[in-house]
Short mmCIF file of C-alpha atoms in Angstrom, two decimals:
data_model
loop_
_atom_site.label_atom_id
_atom_site.label_comp_id
_atom_site.label_asym_id
_atom_site.label_seq_id
_atom_site.Cartn_x
_atom_site.Cartn_y
_atom_site.Cartn_z
CA MET K 1 -182.70 -107.93 -38.91
CA THR K 2 -182.48 -111.23 -37.74
CA THR K 3 -184.43 -112.40 -34.85
CA GLU K 4 -184.74 -115.82 -33.39
CA MET K 5 -188.61 -116.99 -33.50
CA GLN K 6 -189.83 -118.22 -30.15
CA GLU K 7 -192.82 -120.44 -29.54
CA ILE K 8 -195.70 -118.20 -27.73
CA SER K 9 -198.80 -119.22 -26.32
CA ILE K 10 -201.78 -116.54 -26.85
CA THR K 11 -204.91 -117.06 -25.71
CA GLU K 12 -207.57 -114.72 -27.58
CA GLU K 13 -210.90 -113.97 -25.24
CA LYS K 14 -212.52 -112.22 -27.95
CA PRO K 15 -214.06 -113.79 -30.79
CA LEU K 16 -212.37 -113.40 -34.07
CA LEU K 17 -214.15 -112.92 -37.14
CA PRO K 18 -213.80 -115.73 -40.01
CA GLY K 19 -210.35 -115.68 -41.70
CA GLN K 20 -208.65 -113.14 -38.75
CA SER K 21 -207.15 -116.12 -36.61
CA ASP K 22 -203.75 -116.51 -38.17
CA ALA K 23 -203.46 -112.78 -38.90
CA VAL K 24 -203.92 -111.55 -35.26
CA LYS K 25 -201.52 -114.41 -34.05
CA ASP K 26 -198.98 -113.34 -36.19
CA ALA K 27 -199.22 -109.85 -35.45
CA GLU K 28 -199.18 -110.58 -31.59
CA MET K 29 -196.07 -112.51 -32.47
CA ALA K 30 -194.57 -109.79 -34.66
CA ALA K 31 -195.29 -107.13 -31.53
CA ARG K 32 -193.65 -109.35 -28.86
CA ILE K 33 -190.72 -110.21 -30.77
CA LEU K 34 -190.14 -106.44 -31.40
CA LEU K 35 -190.83 -105.66 -27.65
CA ASP K 36 -187.79 -107.87 -26.74
CA HIS K 37 -185.57 -107.59 -29.50
CA GLY K 38 -186.13 -103.58 -30.24
CA GLN K 39 -186.70 -101.80 -33.75
CA GLU K 40 -183.51 -101.26 -35.27
CA TYR K 41 -183.18 -98.16 -37.46
CA SER K 42 -180.01 -96.48 -39.63
CA VAL K 43 -180.07 -92.87 -38.71
CA GLU K 44 -178.21 -90.48 -41.27
CA THR K 45 -176.03 -87.94 -39.57
CA PRO K 46 -173.80 -85.30 -40.57
CA HIS K 47 -170.53 -87.37 -39.86
CA GLY K 48 -172.12 -90.76 -40.63
CA VAL K 49 -174.78 -93.32 -40.11
CA LEU K 50 -175.62 -94.41 -36.56
CA HIS K 51 -177.30 -97.89 -36.24
CA VAL K 52 -180.10 -97.31 -33.44
CA THR K 53 -182.12 -100.06 -31.48
CA VAL K 54 -185.41 -98.64 -29.98
CA HIS K 55 -187.20 -100.60 -27.22
CA GLY K 56 -191.23 -99.21 -26.14
CA ALA K 57 -193.81 -97.31 -27.52
CA GLY K 58 -192.50 -94.12 -26.56
CA ASN K 59 -193.80 -92.16 -23.92
CA THR K 60 -193.30 -88.46 -24.81
CA ARG K 61 -194.35 -87.28 -21.21
CA ARG K 62 -190.74 -88.58 -19.99
CA PRO K 63 -187.42 -88.61 -21.16
CA ALA K 64 -186.25 -91.89 -22.95
CA ILE K 65 -183.19 -93.70 -21.46
CA LEU K 66 -180.36 -93.33 -24.30
CA THR K 67 -177.53 -95.65 -23.75
CA PHE K 68 -173.93 -95.61 -25.45
CA HIS K 69 -171.59 -98.37 -25.05
CA ASP K 70 -167.94 -98.76 -24.59
CA VAL K 71 -164.92 -99.52 -26.94
CA GLY K 72 -164.67 -103.27 -27.82
CA MET K 73 -168.53 -103.72 -27.31
CA ASP K 74 -171.78 -102.97 -29.22
CA SER K 75 -175.04 -101.86 -27.53
CA LYS K 76 -176.09 -105.34 -26.98
CA SER K 77 -172.94 -107.17 -25.17
CA CYS K 78 -172.74 -103.65 -23.07
CA PHE K 79 -176.18 -103.45 -22.27
CA SER K 80 -178.29 -106.65 -22.74
CA THR K 81 -177.16 -108.19 -19.24
CA LEU K 82 -178.62 -104.92 -17.41
CA PHE K 83 -181.39 -104.17 -19.49
CA LYS K 84 -182.77 -107.68 -19.58
CA PHE K 85 -182.56 -107.96 -15.83
CA GLU K 86 -185.91 -108.99 -14.25
CA GLU K 87 -185.62 -106.03 -11.95
CA MET K 88 -185.15 -103.54 -14.65
CA GLN K 89 -188.26 -104.28 -16.09
CA GLU K 90 -189.98 -101.68 -14.06
CA ILE K 91 -187.71 -99.40 -15.22
CA VAL K 92 -188.07 -100.29 -18.98
CA LYS K 93 -191.59 -100.34 -19.36
CA ASN K 94 -192.28 -97.08 -18.20
CA PHE K 95 -189.37 -95.35 -20.61
CA THR K 96 -188.50 -95.66 -24.19
CA VAL K 97 -184.84 -97.25 -24.15
CA VAL K 98 -182.26 -96.15 -27.24
CA HIS K 99 -179.69 -97.70 -27.63
CA VAL K 100 -176.76 -96.06 -29.97
CA ASP K 101 -174.16 -98.15 -31.35
CA ALA K 102 -171.10 -96.04 -32.18
CA PRO K 103 -170.42 -96.12 -36.16
CA GLY K 104 -169.21 -99.34 -37.60
CA GLN K 105 -169.78 -101.24 -33.87
CA GLU K 106 -172.97 -102.76 -34.40
CA ASP K 107 -173.45 -106.71 -35.24
CA GLY K 108 -172.73 -106.99 -39.01
CA ALA K 109 -171.61 -103.82 -39.48
CA ALA K 110 -169.83 -103.08 -43.01
CA ILE K 111 -165.93 -102.83 -42.46
CA TYR K 112 -164.44 -99.62 -43.08
CA PRO K 113 -161.90 -99.33 -45.76
CA ALA K 114 -158.03 -98.86 -45.68
CA GLY K 115 -157.62 -95.39 -44.74
CA TYR K 116 -161.27 -94.27 -43.61
CA GLN K 117 -160.84 -91.41 -41.62
CA TYR K 118 -163.28 -92.45 -38.70
CA ALA K 119 -165.13 -89.83 -36.52
CA SER K 120 -163.31 -88.22 -33.30
CA MET K 121 -165.04 -88.48 -29.92
CA ASP K 122 -166.33 -84.81 -30.27
CA GLN K 123 -167.99 -85.63 -34.05
CA VAL K 124 -169.67 -88.73 -32.56
CA SER K 125 -171.21 -86.88 -30.02
CA GLU K 126 -172.16 -84.39 -32.61
CA MET K 127 -174.40 -86.94 -34.00
CA LEU K 128 -176.97 -87.41 -31.35
CA PRO K 129 -179.01 -84.72 -31.40
CA THR K 130 -179.91 -85.87 -34.94
CA VAL K 131 -180.80 -89.21 -33.30
CA LEU K 132 -182.92 -87.09 -30.95
CA GLN K 133 -184.68 -85.07 -33.85
CA TYR K 134 -185.20 -88.15 -35.48
CA PHE K 135 -187.36 -89.99 -33.06
CA ASN K 136 -188.77 -86.58 -31.87
CA PHE K 137 -187.33 -87.00 -28.02
CA ARG K 138 -187.32 -83.98 -26.11
CA THR K 139 -185.17 -85.03 -23.55
CA VAL K 140 -183.05 -88.06 -22.59
CA ILE K 141 -181.44 -89.69 -19.36
CA GLY K 142 -178.07 -90.80 -20.66
CA VAL K 143 -176.43 -94.13 -19.75
CA GLY K 144 -173.03 -94.39 -20.93
CA VAL K 145 -170.01 -96.73 -20.35
CA GLY K 146 -166.20 -96.06 -20.73
CA ALA K 147 -165.96 -94.15 -24.06
CA GLY K 148 -169.83 -94.19 -24.02
CA ALA K 149 -169.43 -92.08 -21.06
CA TYR K 150 -167.27 -89.66 -22.31
CA ILE K 151 -169.49 -89.15 -25.48
CA LEU K 152 -172.59 -88.62 -23.69
CA SER K 153 -170.54 -86.08 -21.46
CA LYS K 154 -169.75 -84.42 -24.27
CA PHE K 155 -172.86 -84.30 -25.76
CA THR K 156 -174.54 -82.95 -22.22
CA LEU K 157 -172.18 -80.14 -21.93
CA SER K 158 -172.99 -79.35 -25.13
CA ASN K 159 -177.01 -79.73 -25.54
CA PRO K 160 -177.74 -79.43 -21.53
CA ASP K 161 -181.37 -78.76 -22.04
CA ALA K 162 -181.54 -82.00 -23.89
CA VAL K 163 -180.47 -84.13 -21.09
CA GLU K 164 -182.44 -84.41 -17.72
CA GLY K 165 -179.83 -87.13 -15.99
CA LEU K 166 -176.55 -89.02 -16.65
CA VAL K 167 -175.64 -92.01 -15.56
CA LEU K 168 -171.64 -92.39 -16.32
CA ILE K 169 -169.95 -95.67 -15.79
CA ASN K 170 -166.17 -96.08 -15.60
CA VAL K 171 -166.09 -92.34 -17.05
CA ASP K 172 -162.49 -90.58 -17.93
CA THR K 173 -163.29 -86.99 -18.73
CA ASN K 174 -159.52 -86.41 -19.58
CA ALA K 175 -157.32 -86.71 -22.38
CA ARG K 176 -154.43 -88.75 -22.16
CA GLY K 177 -151.42 -87.70 -20.29
CA TRP K 178 -147.89 -88.33 -21.73
CA MET K 179 -147.68 -91.04 -19.32
CA ASP K 180 -150.68 -92.57 -20.71
CA TRP K 181 -149.41 -91.95 -24.33
CA ALA K 182 -145.89 -93.71 -23.69
CA ALA K 183 -147.73 -96.64 -22.20
CA HIS K 184 -149.93 -97.23 -25.10
CA LYS K 185 -146.76 -97.00 -27.62
CA LEU K 186 -145.21 -99.91 -25.52
CA SER K 187 -148.46 -101.60 -25.62
CA ASN K 188 -148.68 -101.08 -29.34
CA LEU K 189 -145.34 -103.12 -29.59
CA THR K 190 -145.90 -106.17 -27.08
CA SER K 191 -149.97 -106.64 -27.12
CA SER K 192 -152.44 -107.62 -29.42
CA LEU K 193 -155.46 -105.10 -30.20
CA PRO K 194 -157.55 -107.53 -28.19
CA ASP K 195 -155.66 -107.33 -24.96
CA GLN K 196 -155.33 -103.74 -25.39
CA ILE K 197 -158.82 -103.29 -25.20
CA LEU K 198 -159.71 -106.03 -22.57
CA THR K 199 -157.05 -104.01 -20.43
CA HIS K 200 -159.18 -101.33 -20.87
CA LEU K 201 -162.40 -103.13 -20.14
CA PHE K 202 -161.31 -105.19 -17.18
CA SER K 203 -159.34 -104.69 -13.56
CA GLN K 204 -156.11 -106.35 -13.32
CA GLU K 205 -157.52 -108.81 -10.74
CA GLU K 206 -160.13 -109.91 -13.58
CA LEU K 207 -157.16 -110.21 -15.81
CA SER K 208 -155.31 -112.17 -13.71
CA ALA K 209 -157.95 -114.49 -12.75
CA ASN K 210 -158.66 -115.00 -16.50
CA THR K 211 -162.46 -114.98 -15.58
CA GLU K 212 -164.97 -116.66 -17.41
CA LEU K 213 -166.50 -113.16 -18.73
CA LEU K 214 -163.08 -112.28 -19.86
CA GLN K 215 -162.46 -115.09 -21.95
CA THR K 216 -165.89 -114.57 -23.41
CA HIS K 217 -164.86 -111.17 -24.51
CA ARG K 218 -161.24 -112.00 -25.46
CA GLU K 219 -162.98 -114.44 -28.13
CA ARG K 220 -165.93 -112.22 -29.00
CA ILE K 221 -163.31 -109.41 -29.88
CA SER K 222 -160.60 -111.70 -31.44
CA LYS K 223 -163.14 -113.23 -34.03
CA ALA K 224 -165.01 -110.20 -34.62
CA PRO K 225 -165.76 -109.44 -38.49
CA ASN K 226 -165.37 -105.75 -37.52
CA LEU K 227 -162.39 -105.91 -35.74
CA ILE K 228 -160.79 -103.04 -38.24
CA ASN K 229 -163.87 -100.74 -37.28
CA ILE K 230 -163.40 -101.60 -33.67
CA GLU K 231 -159.81 -100.53 -33.82
CA LEU K 232 -160.69 -97.31 -35.36
CA PHE K 233 -162.96 -96.55 -32.56
CA TRP K 234 -160.40 -97.42 -30.26
CA LYS K 235 -157.89 -94.78 -31.72
CA SER K 236 -160.51 -92.55 -31.69
CA TYR K 237 -161.23 -92.65 -27.97
CA LEU K 238 -157.44 -93.01 -27.29
CA GLY K 239 -157.39 -89.33 -29.42
CA ARG K 240 -160.03 -87.65 -27.10
CA ARG K 241 -159.44 -84.17 -25.73
CA ASP K 242 -159.89 -82.98 -22.13
CA LEU K 243 -163.27 -82.25 -21.33
CA ASN K 244 -162.31 -79.52 -18.72
CA ILE K 245 -164.98 -79.96 -16.29
CA GLU K 246 -164.45 -77.71 -13.07
CA ARG K 247 -167.21 -76.75 -10.55
CA ASN K 248 -167.83 -73.95 -12.67
CA ASN K 249 -168.21 -75.59 -15.96
CA THR K 250 -169.85 -78.72 -15.38
CA PHE K 251 -173.29 -80.65 -15.95
CA LYS K 252 -176.45 -78.61 -15.27
CA CYS K 253 -177.99 -82.32 -14.61
CA PRO K 254 -178.32 -84.83 -11.46
CA VAL K 255 -175.15 -87.39 -12.24
CA MET K 256 -174.64 -90.81 -11.03
CA LEU K 257 -170.98 -91.86 -11.51
CA VAL K 258 -170.26 -95.51 -11.18
CA VAL K 259 -167.06 -97.20 -10.74
CA GLY K 260 -165.90 -100.78 -9.44
CA ASP K 261 -163.47 -100.53 -6.75
CA GLN K 262 -160.92 -102.26 -8.88
CA ALA K 263 -161.61 -100.81 -12.31
CA PRO K 264 -158.98 -99.43 -14.34
CA TYR K 265 -160.65 -96.39 -14.16
CA GLU K 266 -161.42 -95.86 -10.44
CA GLU K 267 -158.91 -93.06 -10.19
CA ALA K 268 -160.42 -91.13 -12.76
CA ALA K 269 -163.98 -91.63 -11.69
CA VAL K 270 -162.92 -90.35 -8.34
CA GLU K 271 -161.39 -87.15 -9.92
CA CYS K 272 -164.53 -86.69 -12.16
CA ASN K 273 -166.61 -86.65 -8.96
CA SER K 274 -164.25 -84.27 -7.09
CA LYS K 275 -165.36 -81.64 -10.27
CA LEU K 276 -169.01 -81.96 -10.13
CA ASP K 277 -171.33 -80.25 -8.13
CA PRO K 278 -171.92 -82.08 -5.24
CA THR K 279 -175.50 -81.04 -4.63
CA THR K 280 -176.41 -83.40 -7.83
CA THR K 281 -173.63 -85.81 -8.09
CA SER K 282 -174.21 -89.25 -6.41
CA PHE K 283 -171.05 -91.55 -6.67
CA LEU K 284 -171.42 -95.34 -6.53
CA LYS K 285 -168.38 -97.30 -5.93
CA MET K 286 -169.00 -101.02 -6.47
CA ALA K 287 -167.29 -103.82 -4.54
CA ASP K 288 -166.45 -106.74 -6.28
CA ALA K 289 -167.76 -105.25 -9.58
CA GLY K 290 -164.64 -105.68 -11.81
CA GLY K 291 -164.33 -103.28 -14.55
CA MET K 292 -167.80 -104.06 -15.96
CA PRO K 293 -170.48 -103.44 -13.30
CA GLN K 294 -173.62 -103.35 -15.89
CA LEU K 295 -172.47 -107.33 -16.07
CA THR K 296 -171.29 -108.55 -13.01
CA GLN K 297 -173.62 -106.72 -10.94
CA PRO K 298 -176.55 -105.98 -12.42
CA SER K 299 -179.39 -106.28 -9.57
CA LYS K 300 -176.94 -103.94 -7.58
CA LEU K 301 -176.75 -101.25 -10.53
CA THR K 302 -180.55 -101.47 -11.27
CA GLU K 303 -181.28 -100.81 -7.49
CA ALA K 304 -179.25 -97.33 -7.96
CA PHE K 305 -180.76 -96.31 -11.31
CA LYS K 306 -184.10 -96.77 -9.71
CA TYR K 307 -182.95 -94.65 -6.61
CA PHE K 308 -181.35 -92.30 -9.15
CA ILE K 309 -184.78 -92.06 -11.22
CA GLN K 310 -186.66 -91.12 -8.23
CA GLY K 311 -184.60 -88.11 -7.17
CA MET K 312 -185.70 -86.78 -10.49
CA GLY K 313 -189.09 -87.11 -9.91
CA TYR K 314 -189.90 -90.06 -12.07
CA MET K 315 -191.40 -93.62 -10.81
CA ALA K 316 -192.20 -92.19 -7.48
CA SER K 317 -194.13 -95.17 -6.07
CA SER K 318 -191.48 -97.62 -7.18
CA CYS K 319 -190.43 -100.09 -4.59
CA MET K 320 -186.88 -99.71 -3.67
CA THR K 321 -186.44 -103.06 -2.34
CA ARG K 322 -182.53 -102.87 -1.91
CA LEU K 323 -181.14 -99.42 -1.55
CA SER K 324 -184.21 -97.59 0.69
CA ARG K 325 -185.15 -100.51 2.68
CA SER K 326 -181.93 -102.30 3.25
CA ARG K 327 -179.04 -100.17 2.80
CA THR K 328 -176.44 -101.73 5.29
CA THR K 329 -177.98 -105.59 5.48
CA SER K 330 -178.34 -106.27 1.92
CA LEU K 331 -175.78 -104.08 0.67
CA SER K 332 -173.67 -103.34 3.21
CA SER K 333 -173.79 -99.62 2.07
CA THR K 334 -172.71 -96.33 3.66
CA TYR K 335 -173.62 -92.99 2.89
CA SER K 336 -171.60 -89.87 3.01
CA MET K 337 -174.39 -87.05 3.53
CA GLU K 338 -172.94 -83.49 3.13
CA GLY K 339 -175.59 -81.67 4.77
CA SER K 340 -179.55 -82.23 3.85
CA ARG K 341 -179.29 -80.40 0.39
CA SER K 342 -181.79 -82.02 -1.82
CA ARG K 343 -181.57 -81.95 -5.72
CA SER K 344 -182.94 -79.00 -7.77
CA ARG K 345 -185.13 -81.36 -9.58
CA THR K 346 -188.34 -82.30 -7.20
CA LEU K 347 -191.58 -84.33 -7.68
CA SER K 348 -194.31 -82.20 -9.25
CA GLN K 349 -197.71 -82.04 -8.18
CA GLY K 350 -198.93 -83.96 -11.10
CA GLU K 351 -196.65 -87.30 -10.39
CA GLN K 352 -198.35 -90.13 -8.45
CA GLY K 353 -196.84 -90.99 -5.34
CA GLY K 354 -195.81 -89.63 -1.94
CA GLN K 355 -192.55 -87.99 -0.93
CA LEU K 356 -189.37 -88.47 -2.80
CA PRO K 357 -186.14 -89.77 -0.80
CA PRO K 358 -183.86 -87.55 0.07
CA SER K 359 -181.13 -87.17 -2.55
CA PRO K 360 -178.13 -84.96 -1.39
CA SER K 361 -174.66 -85.25 -2.47
CA GLN K 362 -173.84 -88.41 -1.63
CA THR K 363 -171.30 -91.46 -1.89
CA MET K 364 -172.54 -95.02 -1.97
CA GLU K 365 -169.99 -97.76 -1.28
CA VAL K 366 -171.66 -100.94 -2.16
CA SER K 367 -170.56 -104.69 -1.28
CA CYS K 368 -171.28 -108.01 -1.99
#
């Protein structure tokens, strides 16, 4: 792992023994660098090796936050903007954060040889129990984007007791239909791999405007040394199976669905919302967020995430600066409430703080 050394000023309040000053300063500097960049691991699983980055000392009383990125990205490019956002630090300091990279997608990954059989989406999801066992995590809160949202959905359906909550951004739980298959075949003839992936990541408005963010990702993907690995992950996602989610075959935990109002997977997210338990599902449709709200709207997504975690019984005393205090002025948020049903998970007597805000089935349409 390579880290960029930064100049850090350290004030020592207690006197040091002779010869200890440099050693203590080095240890403190190393600890701060690890806190910022995380500790990296290679975890052997039945279907291959996963690259995992862990932030935090490990709070065993709370679930870890486990993220999984989208196609054409790795954990850094997908989540760094969100998890390094200033207001997110209140969450980060209270939970262990675990970023999982799909096989061969991390920066510096070895290139797979020709003919390599890449793991299916089902197999990638089957790697995650090994990650939990490796770090001794009893439960997690999953945060997935696109392909990562599908993988975490599959993992949750197979391991319901291991997941306390899910945040699914741009999720599509359906297999590709014939129209999608035909469109992809045509796209293979007319578009390069980077352009195909950009169409998956960005809205038509962003593609037409050729935004700076889009240009950055086009260059990053086009010049990626592991482009062969990216293509294998892309093909694996395109070959995904239908998860067959219905009201009687759904997630057992609270779920927050997030999608931009012009995102490529807006319709898929709306359809997924219609199949989930309305008493434990929140649907956040973000205006002007494009295809990647975790990058374009980190502030609003952070506030929604805090609210979601509060509804699960954690961080009850957290200051909700936007969603709870200014739902109409700051965010122009509108809530569609179905009665006054609360989530099944409530704040235990051992947690600090007062009552949780009500968290019935709701749709939040957030505009800038």
